[in-house]
Tab-separated table of C-alpha atoms and ligand atoms in Angstrom:
chain	number	residue	atom	x	y	z
A	156	MET	CA	0.053	0.360	-0.341
A	157	THR	CA	0.957	3.325	-0.650
A	158	LYS	CA	2.728	5.693	1.928
A	159	LEU	CA	1.677	9.360	2.474
A	160	ARG	CA	4.566	10.883	4.131
A	161	LEU	CA	2.921	14.296	4.814
A	162	ALA	CA	4.604	17.032	6.218
A	163	ILE	CA	2.621	19.998	8.611
A	164	VAL	CA	4.204	22.759	9.417
A	165	GLY	CA	2.703	24.968	12.602
A	166	ALA	CA	0.811	23.293	15.763
A	167	GLY	CA	-2.020	25.456	16.061
A	168	PRO	CA	-5.487	24.181	16.160
A	169	ALA	CA	-5.285	24.386	12.022
A	170	GLY	CA	-2.479	21.892	12.024
A	171	ILE	CA	-3.808	19.693	14.660
A	172	TYR	CA	-7.363	19.300	13.315
A	173	ALA	CA	-5.785	18.299	9.924
A	174	ALA	CA	-3.613	15.751	11.064
A	175	ASP	CA	-6.946	13.940	13.208
A	176	ILE	CA	-9.173	14.367	10.304
A	177	LEU	CA	-6.706	12.409	7.091
A	178	LEU	CA	-5.744	9.814	9.597
A	179	LYS	CA	-9.901	9.093	10.676
A	180	HIS	CA	-10.848	9.987	6.241
A	181	GLU	CA	-11.522	7.169	3.937
A	182	ARG	CA	-8.662	6.408	2.117
A	183	SER	CA	-6.394	4.329	0.094
A	184	PHE	CA	-3.338	4.859	1.680
A	185	ASP	CA	-1.308	4.624	4.555
A	186	VAL	CA	-0.678	8.038	6.550
A	187	SER	CA	2.327	8.930	8.429
A	188	ILE	CA	2.479	12.422	9.227
A	189	ASP	CA	4.970	14.422	10.967
A	190	LEU	CA	4.312	18.010	12.969
A	191	PHE	CA	7.056	21.546	13.060
A	192	ASP	CA	6.486	24.322	14.950
A	193	HIS	CA	8.575	26.911	15.586
A	194	LEU	CA	7.042	26.955	19.377
A	195	PRO	CA	8.544	24.378	22.104
A	196	ALA	CA	5.000	23.791	22.748
A	197	PRO	CA	2.106	22.901	20.486
A	198	TYR	CA	-1.440	24.719	20.041
A	199	GLY	CA	-0.670	27.797	18.674
A	200	LEU	CA	-3.496	31.097	19.804
A	201	VAL	CA	-4.837	28.690	22.006
A	202	ARG	CA	-2.062	29.077	24.270
A	203	TYR	CA	-0.805	31.881	23.250
A	204	GLY	CA	-3.479	34.199	22.031
A	205	VAL	CA	-6.747	32.604	23.945
A	206	ALA	CA	-6.920	34.703	27.269
A	207	PRO	CA	-5.399	33.757	30.310
A	208	ASP	CA	-9.136	34.611	32.013
A	209	HIS	CA	-10.889	32.202	29.677
A	210	PRO	CA	-10.387	28.257	30.786
A	211	ARG	CA	-12.967	27.182	28.975
A	212	ILE	CA	-11.451	27.862	25.632
A	213	LYS	CA	-7.827	27.192	26.981
A	214	GLY	CA	-9.494	23.981	27.607
A	215	ILE	CA	-9.614	23.110	23.931
A	216	ILE	CA	-6.462	22.223	25.028
A	217	THR	CA	-7.670	19.085	26.093
A	218	ALA	CA	-9.507	17.738	23.475
A	219	LEU	CA	-5.736	18.856	20.593
A	220	ARG	CA	-3.355	17.454	23.638
A	221	GLU	CA	-6.099	14.057	23.082
A	222	VAL	CA	-5.188	13.694	19.551
A	223	LEU	CA	-1.397	14.471	19.762
A	224	ASP	CA	-1.671	11.575	22.374
A	225	ARG	CA	-3.316	8.731	20.800
A	226	GLY	CA	0.701	8.237	19.207
A	227	ASP	CA	-0.262	8.436	15.654
A	228	ILE	CA	1.395	12.035	14.965
A	229	ARG	CA	5.226	12.496	15.038
A	230	ILE	CA	5.464	16.525	16.925
A	231	PHE	CA	9.299	18.322	16.125
A	232	GLY	CA	9.046	21.893	18.560
A	233	ASN	CA	10.886	24.370	18.257
A	234	VAL	CA	11.410	23.609	14.373
A	235	ARG	CA	11.164	26.845	11.895
A	236	PHE	CA	10.067	26.505	8.123
A	237	GLY	CA	12.592	28.919	6.313
A	238	THR	CA	15.404	28.522	8.196
A	239	ASP	CA	15.290	25.324	10.093
A	240	LEU	CA	13.534	23.324	6.819
A	241	THR	CA	13.078	24.771	4.012
A	242	LEU	CA	10.827	23.972	1.542
A	243	ASP	CA	13.358	22.004	-0.345
A	244	ASP	CA	14.187	20.171	2.270
A	245	LEU	CA	10.209	18.881	2.559
A	246	LYS	CA	10.239	18.388	-0.964
A	247	GLN	CA	13.216	15.099	-0.094
A	248	HIS	CA	11.287	13.786	2.919
A	249	TYR	CA	7.516	14.304	2.233
A	250	HIS	CA	5.029	13.640	-0.579
A	251	ALA	CA	3.234	17.198	0.557
A	252	VAL	CA	3.183	19.856	2.794
A	253	ILE	CA	0.355	21.745	4.560
A	254	PHE	CA	1.023	25.020	5.542
A	255	ALA	CA	-0.896	25.840	9.184
A	256	THR	CA	0.942	28.513	10.252
A	257	GLY	CA	-1.621	30.942	11.108
A	258	ALA	CA	-1.342	34.920	12.065
A	259	VAL	CA	0.881	36.840	15.539
A	260	ARG	CA	1.298	40.178	13.857
A	261	ASP	CA	-1.010	43.304	14.352
A	262	ALA	CA	-2.913	44.578	10.725
A	263	ASP	CA	-1.719	48.079	10.276
A	264	LEU	CA	-3.573	50.969	10.766
A	265	ASP	CA	-3.345	54.350	8.677
A	266	ILE	CA	-3.542	57.446	10.839
A	267	PRO	CA	-1.481	59.864	12.054
A	268	GLY	CA	1.012	58.837	15.454
A	269	ILE	CA	0.561	55.527	15.515
A	270	ASP	CA	4.063	54.341	15.652
A	271	LEU	CA	4.286	56.983	18.397
A	272	PRO	CA	6.331	55.883	21.790
A	273	GLY	CA	2.968	54.259	23.802
A	274	SER	CA	1.198	53.533	21.101
A	275	TYR	CA	0.423	49.409	21.029
A	276	GLY	CA	-0.363	46.787	18.734
A	277	ALA	CA	-2.737	44.421	20.274
A	278	ALA	CA	-0.752	41.131	19.095
A	279	ASP	CA	2.399	42.392	20.774
A	280	PHE	CA	0.426	42.927	24.382
A	281	VAL	CA	-1.197	39.402	24.062
A	282	SER	CA	1.721	37.844	23.347
A	283	TRP	CA	2.795	39.189	26.208
A	284	TYR	CA	0.362	38.197	29.022
A	285	ASP	CA	0.216	35.132	27.099
A	286	GLY	CA	3.656	34.427	28.370
A	287	HIS	CA	4.885	34.187	24.020
A	288	PRO	CA	9.007	32.896	24.550
A	289	ASP	CA	9.892	35.844	21.444
A	290	PHE	CA	8.276	38.535	22.956
A	291	PRO	CA	9.822	41.189	25.708
A	292	ARG	CA	9.057	39.765	28.984
A	293	THR	CA	8.395	43.490	30.406
A	294	TRP	CA	5.775	45.489	29.309
A	295	PRO	CA	5.523	49.355	29.840
A	296	LEU	CA	2.027	49.906	32.049
A	297	GLU	CA	2.576	53.485	33.263
A	298	ALA	CA	-0.380	55.127	31.467
A	299	GLU	CA	-3.325	55.752	33.962
A	300	GLN	CA	-5.705	56.174	30.868
A	301	VAL	CA	-5.639	54.031	27.901
A	302	ALA	CA	-7.770	53.970	24.018
A	303	VAL	CA	-8.264	50.029	22.289
A	304	ILE	CA	-8.778	50.783	18.554
A	305	GLY	CA	-10.792	48.136	17.397
A	306	ASN	CA	-14.461	46.021	18.108
A	307	GLY	CA	-13.582	43.012	17.765
A	308	ASN	CA	-13.568	40.260	20.796
A	309	VAL	CA	-9.871	40.931	20.570
A	310	ALA	CA	-10.162	44.985	21.351
A	311	LEU	CA	-12.176	43.608	24.265
A	312	ASP	CA	-9.643	40.954	25.519
A	313	VAL	CA	-7.524	43.315	25.693
A	314	ALA	CA	-9.010	45.829	27.570
A	315	ARG	CA	-10.705	43.541	29.859
A	316	ILE	CA	-7.277	42.322	30.763
A	317	LEU	CA	-6.003	45.920	30.745
A	318	ALA	CA	-8.906	47.285	33.274
A	319	LYS	CA	-8.945	43.723	35.459
A	320	GLN	CA	-7.698	44.224	38.686
A	321	ALA	CA	-4.351	42.525	38.445
A	322	ASP	CA	-5.537	39.601	41.690
A	323	ASP	CA	-8.389	38.645	39.681
A	324	LEU	CA	-6.014	36.237	37.249
A	325	LEU	CA	-4.301	34.838	39.463
A	326	PRO	CA	-6.429	32.094	39.511
A	327	THR	CA	-5.380	31.731	36.382
A	328	GLU	CA	-1.971	30.547	34.079
A	329	ILE	CA	-0.268	33.945	34.099
A	330	PRO	CA	2.976	33.462	34.751
A	331	ASP	CA	4.771	36.030	36.865
A	332	ASN	CA	6.361	38.527	35.240
A	333	VAL	CA	2.402	39.246	33.821
A	334	TYR	CA	1.205	39.134	36.770
A	335	GLN	CA	3.939	41.470	38.778
A	336	GLY	CA	3.579	44.126	35.430
A	337	LEU	CA	-0.226	44.274	36.260
A	338	LYS	CA	0.027	44.613	39.738
A	339	THR	CA	1.773	47.682	39.249
A	340	SER	CA	-0.304	49.474	36.746
A	341	PRO	CA	-1.931	52.647	37.301
A	342	VAL	CA	-4.890	51.970	34.892
A	343	THR	CA	-7.978	54.261	35.597
A	344	ASP	CA	-10.274	54.646	32.361
A	345	VAL	CA	-10.092	52.179	29.229
A	346	HIS	CA	-11.604	53.951	26.604
A	347	VAL	CA	-12.568	51.737	23.710
A	348	PHE	CA	-13.712	52.985	20.281
A	349	GLY	CA	-15.667	51.463	17.816
A	350	ARG	CA	-16.024	52.739	14.336
A	351	ARG	CA	-19.529	51.464	13.839
A	352	GLY	CA	-22.837	52.024	15.885
A	353	PRO	CA	-23.430	49.079	19.209
A	354	MET	CA	-25.402	46.925	17.094
A	355	GLN	CA	-22.976	46.664	14.236
A	356	VAL	CA	-19.890	45.669	16.411
A	357	LYS	CA	-18.136	42.329	15.870
A	358	PHE	CA	-17.452	41.282	19.574
A	359	THR	CA	-19.855	38.408	20.957
A	360	PRO	CA	-22.464	38.862	23.382
A	361	LEU	CA	-20.641	36.475	26.218
A	362	GLU	CA	-17.762	38.524	25.538
A	363	LEU	CA	-19.208	41.633	25.753
A	364	ARG	CA	-21.382	40.637	28.914
A	365	GLU	CA	-18.343	39.847	30.845
A	366	LEU	CA	-16.707	43.286	30.867
A	367	GLY	CA	-19.888	44.441	33.784
A	368	GLU	CA	-18.191	41.346	35.698
A	369	LEU	CA	-15.599	42.969	36.710
A	370	ARG	CA	-14.884	43.666	40.086
A	371	ASP	CA	-14.619	47.640	40.594
A	372	VAL	CA	-14.748	48.694	36.814
A	373	ASP	CA	-17.920	51.254	36.393
A	374	MET	CA	-19.110	50.306	32.821
A	375	ILE	CA	-19.270	53.351	31.169
A	376	VAL	CA	-21.736	53.908	27.998
A	377	HIS	CA	-23.238	56.964	26.141
A	378	ASP	CA	-26.575	57.794	25.520
A	379	GLU	CA	-25.896	59.565	21.999
A	380	ASP	CA	-25.291	55.824	20.692
A	381	PHE	CA	-28.283	54.838	21.508
A	382	ASP	CA	-30.930	56.995	18.985
A	383	TYR	CA	-30.998	53.613	16.757
A	384	ASP	CA	-31.732	53.720	13.197
A	385	GLU	CA	-34.271	51.271	11.195
A	386	ALA	CA	-31.374	49.183	10.325
A	387	SER	CA	-29.742	49.028	13.838
A	388	LYS	CA	-33.151	48.205	15.286
A	389	THR	CA	-34.135	45.618	12.902
A	390	ALA	CA	-31.005	44.124	13.691
A	391	ILE	CA	-32.180	43.979	17.099
A	392	GLU	CA	-35.370	41.898	15.974
A	393	THR	CA	-33.792	39.338	13.986
A	394	ASN	CA	-30.526	38.310	14.697
A	395	LYS	CA	-30.197	36.606	18.578
A	396	GLN	CA	-26.753	38.168	18.839
A	397	VAL	CA	-27.902	41.855	18.069
A	398	PHE	CA	-30.346	40.797	20.601
A	399	VAL	CA	-28.150	40.691	23.806
A	400	ILE	CA	-25.869	42.518	23.439
A	401	ASP	CA	-28.351	45.215	22.833
A	402	LYS	CA	-29.985	44.236	26.420
A	403	VAL	CA	-26.077	43.558	27.958
A	404	LEU	CA	-25.579	47.513	27.117
A	405	THR	CA	-28.794	48.723	28.416
A	406	GLN	CA	-28.740	47.450	31.354
A	407	TRP	CA	-25.656	48.736	31.566
A	408	ARG	CA	-26.921	52.199	30.935
A	409	GLN	CA	-29.230	51.823	33.516
A	410	ARG	CA	-26.677	51.026	36.234
A	411	GLN	CA	-25.222	53.159	38.972
A	412	VAL	CA	-21.718	54.279	38.306
A	413	GLY	CA	-19.249	56.386	40.247
A	414	GLN	CA	-17.921	54.157	42.981
A	415	ALA	CA	-15.116	51.996	41.341
A	416	SER	CA	-11.732	52.766	41.097
A	417	ARG	CA	-11.432	51.953	37.000
A	418	ARG	CA	-13.543	53.016	34.754
A	419	LEU	CA	-14.027	51.134	31.099
A	420	HIS	CA	-15.643	53.181	28.354
A	421	LEU	CA	-17.512	51.980	25.456
A	422	HIS	CA	-17.317	54.304	22.758
A	423	PHE	CA	-19.118	54.048	19.071
A	424	TYR	CA	-19.538	55.814	16.140
A	425	ALA	CA	-16.261	56.912	16.386
A	426	LYS	CA	-13.951	56.614	13.610
A	427	PRO	CA	-9.529	57.029	14.045
A	428	VAL	CA	-8.419	60.297	12.879
A	429	GLU	CA	-4.895	60.696	14.730
A	430	VAL	CA	-2.751	60.017	18.099
A	431	VAL	CA	-0.997	62.948	19.609
A	432	ALA	CA	1.899	63.132	20.871
A	433	GLY	CA	2.723	65.332	24.275
A	434	PRO	CA	5.723	67.546	24.786
A	435	ASP	CA	7.666	64.619	25.345
A	436	GLY	CA	7.196	62.750	21.807
A	437	ARG	CA	4.281	59.919	23.521
A	438	VAL	CA	1.248	59.520	23.107
A	439	ALA	CA	-0.779	62.949	25.363
A	440	GLU	CA	-4.090	62.489	22.909
A	441	PHE	CA	-6.212	60.372	20.874
A	442	ARG	CA	-8.748	62.027	18.390
A	443	TYR	CA	-11.485	60.614	16.459
A	444	GLU	CA	-13.829	61.100	14.120
A	445	ARG	CA	-17.802	61.172	15.401
A	446	THR	CA	-19.760	59.340	12.859
A	447	GLU	CA	-23.588	58.441	11.922
A	448	PRO	CA	-25.878	55.828	10.272
A	449	ASP	CA	-25.503	56.043	6.553
A	450	ALA	CA	-28.820	54.215	5.734
A	451	ALA	CA	-27.174	51.608	3.778
A	452	GLY	CA	-26.032	49.990	6.993
A	453	GLY	CA	-22.421	51.257	7.254
A	454	VAL	CA	-21.435	55.372	8.483
A	455	ARG	CA	-20.085	58.496	7.548
A	456	GLY	CA	-18.820	61.011	9.057
A	457	THR	CA	-20.324	64.188	10.631
A	458	GLY	CA	-16.910	66.325	10.193
A	459	GLU	CA	-17.161	66.491	14.473
A	460	ILE	CA	-13.274	65.914	15.609
A	461	ARG	CA	-13.540	64.593	19.362
A	462	SER	CA	-10.504	63.680	21.585
A	463	VAL	CA	-9.414	61.860	24.927
A	464	LYS	CA	-6.235	62.404	26.769
A	465	VAL	CA	-4.597	59.359	27.079
A	466	GLN	CA	-0.999	58.187	27.317
A	467	ALA	CA	-1.038	55.191	25.720
A	468	VAL	CA	-3.263	53.612	22.878
A	469	TYR	CA	-3.472	50.362	21.957
A	470	ARG	CA	-4.743	49.491	18.046
A	471	ALA	CA	-7.188	45.842	17.789
A	472	VAL	CA	-7.456	45.969	14.201
A	473	GLY	CA	-6.768	42.488	13.103
A	474	TYR	CA	-4.111	39.978	12.736
A	475	PHE	CA	-1.669	39.655	10.121
A	476	GLY	CA	-0.147	36.115	8.626
A	477	SER	CA	4.025	36.774	7.748
A	478	GLU	CA	5.132	35.707	5.107
A	479	LEU	CA	7.344	31.657	4.847
A	480	PRO	CA	10.371	31.853	2.539
A	481	GLY	CA	9.683	29.862	-0.992
A	482	VAL	CA	6.364	29.831	-0.457
A	483	PRO	CA	3.471	32.321	-2.501
A	484	PHE	CA	2.269	34.690	-0.329
A	485	ASP	CA	-0.658	37.720	-0.910
A	486	GLU	CA	0.223	40.755	0.686
A	487	LYS	CA	-2.489	42.432	0.951
A	488	ARG	CA	-3.987	39.759	2.371
A	489	GLY	CA	-1.805	37.971	4.396
A	490	VAL	CA	-2.757	34.744	3.254
A	491	ILE	CA	-1.248	32.165	1.579
A	492	PRO	CA	-2.937	32.318	-2.158
A	493	ASN	CA	-4.623	29.244	-2.186
A	494	HIS	CA	-8.156	27.775	-4.063
A	495	GLU	CA	-9.882	25.882	-1.050
A	496	GLY	CA	-6.535	25.179	-0.002
A	497	GLN	CA	-4.689	24.307	-2.495
A	498	VAL	CA	-1.849	26.509	-2.726
A	499	LEU	CA	-1.304	29.005	-6.375
A	500	GLY	CA	1.770	29.748	-7.911
A	501	ASP	CA	2.866	32.298	-10.276
A	502	GLY	CA	0.173	32.690	-12.783
A	503	ASP	CA	-2.427	31.415	-9.670
A	504	GLU	CA	-1.895	28.054	-10.647
A	505	ILE	CA	-2.651	25.538	-8.651
A	506	MET	CA	1.369	23.971	-6.982
A	507	PRO	CA	1.055	20.172	-6.557
A	508	GLY	CA	2.403	19.236	-3.379
A	509	VAL	CA	1.679	21.988	-1.030
A	510	TYR	CA	-1.215	23.087	0.530
A	511	ALA	CA	-2.595	25.647	3.518
A	512	THR	CA	-5.607	25.754	6.056
A	513	GLY	CA	-6.178	27.771	9.198
A	514	TRP	CA	-5.996	31.287	9.384
A	515	ILE	CA	-2.874	31.416	6.986
A	516	LYS	CA	-5.258	30.138	4.478
A	517	ARG	CA	-8.682	31.916	4.903
A	518	GLY	CA	-7.208	35.203	6.782
A	519	PRO	CA	-7.207	35.836	10.203
A	520	VAL	CA	-10.974	35.666	11.154
A	521	GLY	CA	-13.163	33.043	12.821
A	522	LEU	CA	-12.701	30.348	16.347
A	523	ILE	CA	-11.236	27.756	16.691
A	524	GLY	CA	-14.140	25.333	15.490
A	525	HIS	CA	-13.949	26.922	12.105
A	526	THR	CA	-10.396	24.948	11.638
A	527	LYS	CA	-12.058	22.174	11.619
A	528	SER	CA	-14.117	22.812	8.482
A	529	ASP	CA	-11.162	24.337	6.424
A	530	ALA	CA	-8.695	21.727	7.301
A	531	MET	CA	-11.509	19.220	5.947
A	532	GLU	CA	-11.733	20.658	2.975
A	533	THR	CA	-7.898	20.801	2.472
A	534	ILE	CA	-7.920	17.782	3.369
A	535	GLN	CA	-10.637	16.424	0.726
A	536	HIS	CA	-7.775	17.818	-2.089
A	537	LEU	CA	-4.868	16.420	-0.613
A	538	VAL	CA	-6.627	13.291	-0.937
A	539	ASN	CA	-7.998	13.407	-4.200
A	540	ASP	CA	-4.389	14.783	-5.548
A	541	GLN	CA	-2.584	11.878	-4.396
A	542	ALA	CA	-1.685	11.288	-8.626
A	543	SER	CA	0.292	14.895	-8.084
A	544	TRP	CA	1.797	14.305	-4.769
A	545	TRP	CA	5.790	15.150	-5.193
A	546	ASN	CA	8.131	12.102	-5.140
A	547	PRO	CA	10.437	12.342	-1.863
A	548	ALA	CA	13.776	11.011	-2.167
A	549	SER	CA	14.556	10.191	1.187
A	550	PRO	CA	10.725	9.500	2.989
A	551	SER	CA	11.675	7.283	5.591
A	552	GLU	CA	11.028	8.301	9.066
A	553	GLU	CA	14.118	8.416	10.178
A	554	SER	CA	16.083	10.817	7.908
A	555	VAL	CA	13.888	13.766	8.683
A	556	VAL	CA	15.881	13.193	12.071
A	557	GLU	CA	18.872	12.816	10.909
A	558	LEU	CA	18.386	15.913	8.850
A	559	LEU	CA	17.388	18.261	12.085
A	560	GLU	CA	20.405	16.196	14.193
A	561	SER	CA	23.073	17.417	11.438
A	562	ARG	CA	22.212	20.900	11.552
A	563	GLY	CA	22.337	20.757	15.328
A	564	VAL	CA	18.149	21.812	15.533
A	565	GLN	CA	17.458	21.322	19.145
A	566	TYR	CA	13.502	20.314	18.391
A	567	THR	CA	11.484	18.917	21.065
A	568	ASP	CA	9.180	16.238	21.173
A	569	LEU	CA	5.642	14.835	22.183
A	570	GLU	CA	7.272	13.439	25.264
A	571	GLY	CA	8.669	16.863	25.548
A	572	TRP	CA	5.833	18.121	25.789
A	573	HIS	CA	4.160	16.002	28.639
A	574	ARG	CA	7.764	16.666	30.186
A	575	LEU	CA	7.024	20.825	30.025
A	576	ASP	CA	3.367	20.261	31.149
A	577	GLU	CA	4.212	18.456	33.864
A	578	HIS	CA	6.743	21.285	34.833
A	579	GLU	CA	4.394	24.344	35.051
A	580	ILE	CA	1.569	22.186	36.212
A	581	ALA	CA	3.978	21.498	38.967
A	582	LEU	CA	4.880	25.574	39.501
A	583	GLY	CA	1.124	26.296	39.846
A	584	GLU	CA	0.479	23.860	42.486
A	585	PRO	CA	1.738	25.393	45.669
A	586	GLN	CA	-0.245	28.358	44.820
A	587	GLY	CA	-3.549	26.827	43.965
A	588	ARG	CA	-2.650	27.791	40.123
A	589	ALA	CA	-3.811	25.397	36.998
A	590	ARG	CA	-0.509	25.998	36.042
A	591	ILE	CA	2.062	28.841	35.656
A	592	LYS	CA	3.540	28.886	32.017
A	593	VAL	CA	7.259	28.613	31.739
A	594	VAL	CA	8.436	32.173	29.053
A	595	PRO	CA	11.857	31.796	27.809
A	596	ARG	CA	12.714	29.117	25.314
A	597	ASP	CA	15.674	28.246	26.216
A	598	GLU	CA	14.157	27.251	29.327
A	599	MET	CA	11.101	25.729	27.852
A	600	VAL	CA	14.013	23.686	25.872
A	601	GLN	CA	16.035	22.865	28.443
A	602	ILE	CA	13.276	21.254	30.018
A	603	ALA	CA	11.411	19.586	27.097
A	604	ARG	CA	14.589	18.142	26.095
A	605	GLY	CA	15.083	16.719	30.222
A	606	THR	CA	18.098	18.914	30.022
A	607	ALA	CA	17.234	21.388	32.806
A	608	PRO	CA	19.699	21.487	35.234
A	609	VAL	CA	17.819	19.632	38.693
A	610	GLU	CA	17.101	22.194	41.129
B	761	LIG	C1	-5.988	37.288	21.166
B	761	LIG	C2	-6.619	36.069	20.444
B	761	LIG	C3	-8.127	35.655	20.879
B	761	LIG	C4	-8.308	34.770	20.622
B	761	LIG	N1	-9.511	33.799	21.472
B	761	LIG	C5	-10.241	33.150	21.137
B	761	LIG	C6	-11.575	33.152	21.555
B	761	LIG	O1	-11.473	32.984	22.676
B	761	LIG	N2	-12.424	31.520	21.366
B	761	LIG	C7	-12.009	31.114	19.981
B	761	LIG	O2	-12.615	30.069	19.563
B	761	LIG	N3	-11.075	31.401	19.054
B	761	LIG	C8	-10.345	32.122	20.155
B	761	LIG	N4	-9.322	33.273	18.822
B	761	LIG	C9	-8.852	32.592	18.032
B	761	LIG	C10	-8.137	31.473	17.075
B	761	LIG	O3	-6.770	31.596	18.307
B	761	LIG	C11	-8.035	31.202	16.034
B	761	LIG	O4	-8.908	30.589	15.231
B	761	LIG	C12	-6.734	30.006	15.916
B	761	LIG	O5	-5.766	29.774	17.014
B	761	LIG	C13	-6.296	29.514	14.062
B	761	LIG	O6	-5.778	28.475	14.283
B	761	LIG	P1	-4.878	28.137	13.454
B	761	LIG	O7	-3.894	26.859	13.732
B	761	LIG	O8	-5.205	28.755	12.046
B	761	LIG	O9	-3.005	29.759	13.732
B	761	LIG	P2	-2.338	29.505	15.042
B	761	LIG	O10	-3.369	29.280	16.037
B	761	LIG	O11	-2.005	31.221	15.072
B	761	LIG	O12	-1.349	28.384	15.124
B	761	LIG	C14	-0.341	28.455	13.997
B	761	LIG	C15	1.350	27.686	14.378
B	761	LIG	O13	2.015	27.826	13.585
B	761	LIG	C16	3.197	28.447	14.237
B	761	LIG	N5	4.166	28.792	13.239
B	761	LIG	C17	4.103	29.817	12.809
B	761	LIG	N6	5.017	30.368	11.774
B	761	LIG	C18	5.856	29.347	11.816
B	761	LIG	C19	7.067	28.317	10.941
B	761	LIG	N7	7.638	29.716	10.087
B	761	LIG	N8	7.267	27.317	10.876
B	761	LIG	C20	7.223	26.491	12.026
B	761	LIG	N9	5.849	27.013	12.818
B	761	LIG	C21	5.051	28.422	12.312
B	761	LIG	C22	2.698	28.810	15.083
B	761	LIG	O14	3.518	28.913	15.970
B	761	LIG	C23	1.426	28.405	15.827
B	761	LIG	O15	1.847	27.410	16.396
B	761	LIG	C24	-8.047	33.873	19.403
B	761	LIG	C25	-7.236	35.036	18.407
B	761	LIG	C26	-6.635	35.864	18.767
B	761	LIG	C27	-5.632	36.615	18.538
């Protein structure tokens, strides 16, 4: 029976689901899968994006882990595609590759002042508070007033983590340096700005409702934003999510405020215009234009410019994929160009043996669950394309291990992940916490490879 040797680059949910779906798929060939990730630990944004105070979503890791623990997928962590391993290498050792490399960068926001000191991308902040090994371990939390630009779930995550009392994050898996950083934050006011009305937001009701449950934080909404147009009224009547969002916001409009030490302000119909520097050259003010409904479901500017004094700005206007060496890339959309997961080369022709799935295929929108349907589509093509797979010179399972070792790549494997996992859980135990994440990459690798000095 033919054996498909498959490389998957990216051990986030998209990569793991793709492996799982292929193994369960009806097919006329055997399969052997190697999963590569440049991080020493698997699970992508579930580990390094989903907020630490969302344990239910973090719990998806348990399901992903069950797939890996079955033992029919090999995992190679701490291996970066593009430097440790190239497309030519993969062609030597595999019949096909699926790229599932997701997105970790912030999309740009083209307004004056967005690059001033004190202006940050949400993705960088998320990587800091979720303990990503490739980001600085300290974060400058010096601002009392902060602007968060965006009206999606990531904007609400950032606003919530900034406004939340650090002690309320202690039961989570946040690293110690993150707790210490947040504990000293002098923040009093977090302002969230959305270009459109409250009934056109991208965040979900659950994320919104959570803001209202923060201890010692008042929710501030403004009556002028609730003069609904016909489109908004129809949305409330016909869309359950919008109905719930309206209900939550209506409750907040009736709440007594004034006692809490921190405030979280929601500003709708507010289009970002400029970030203004103070005399020290740092962020001092955020300017926005008031918008209004345009009767076609969108908004238009009113010309009225408003501003708030802030000392920090976080833009949460979306993520963006990164280009991989030797792999086609759509610069505009930040994705690998593809037709239903079959990667397209120059002239849009299908590249044999090369596939994409997850956020790098579809763009950085959608929940973890969506990466499953993505993977099904990609796998269906991979299975049907058997005639055009690559013809590798060294397809044996040992050959790729030899290659990594000859290059001195300190790769981590599934057993190593178990070691790291147990280590993190043990770190949390004395403090009654589920786990405490290990952040530095070299420490993660040493623990995973069993080469860490015994304490
Ligand atoms: C801040 C934030 C919060 C979120 N919260 C939720 C939530 O609460 N609920 C929910 O359902 N969804 C949430 N999502 C969405 C969810 O994280 C994504 O839908 C999902 O992670 C996308 O999966 P993926 O596998 O395509 O990408 P990723 O999860 O990004 O995984 C990609 C993997 O590829 C690896 N990789 C990248 N480049 C290379 C390379 N060159 N070589 C080797 N490996 C590489 C990365 O290290 C990573 O492990 C959130 C997203 C963000 C950004």
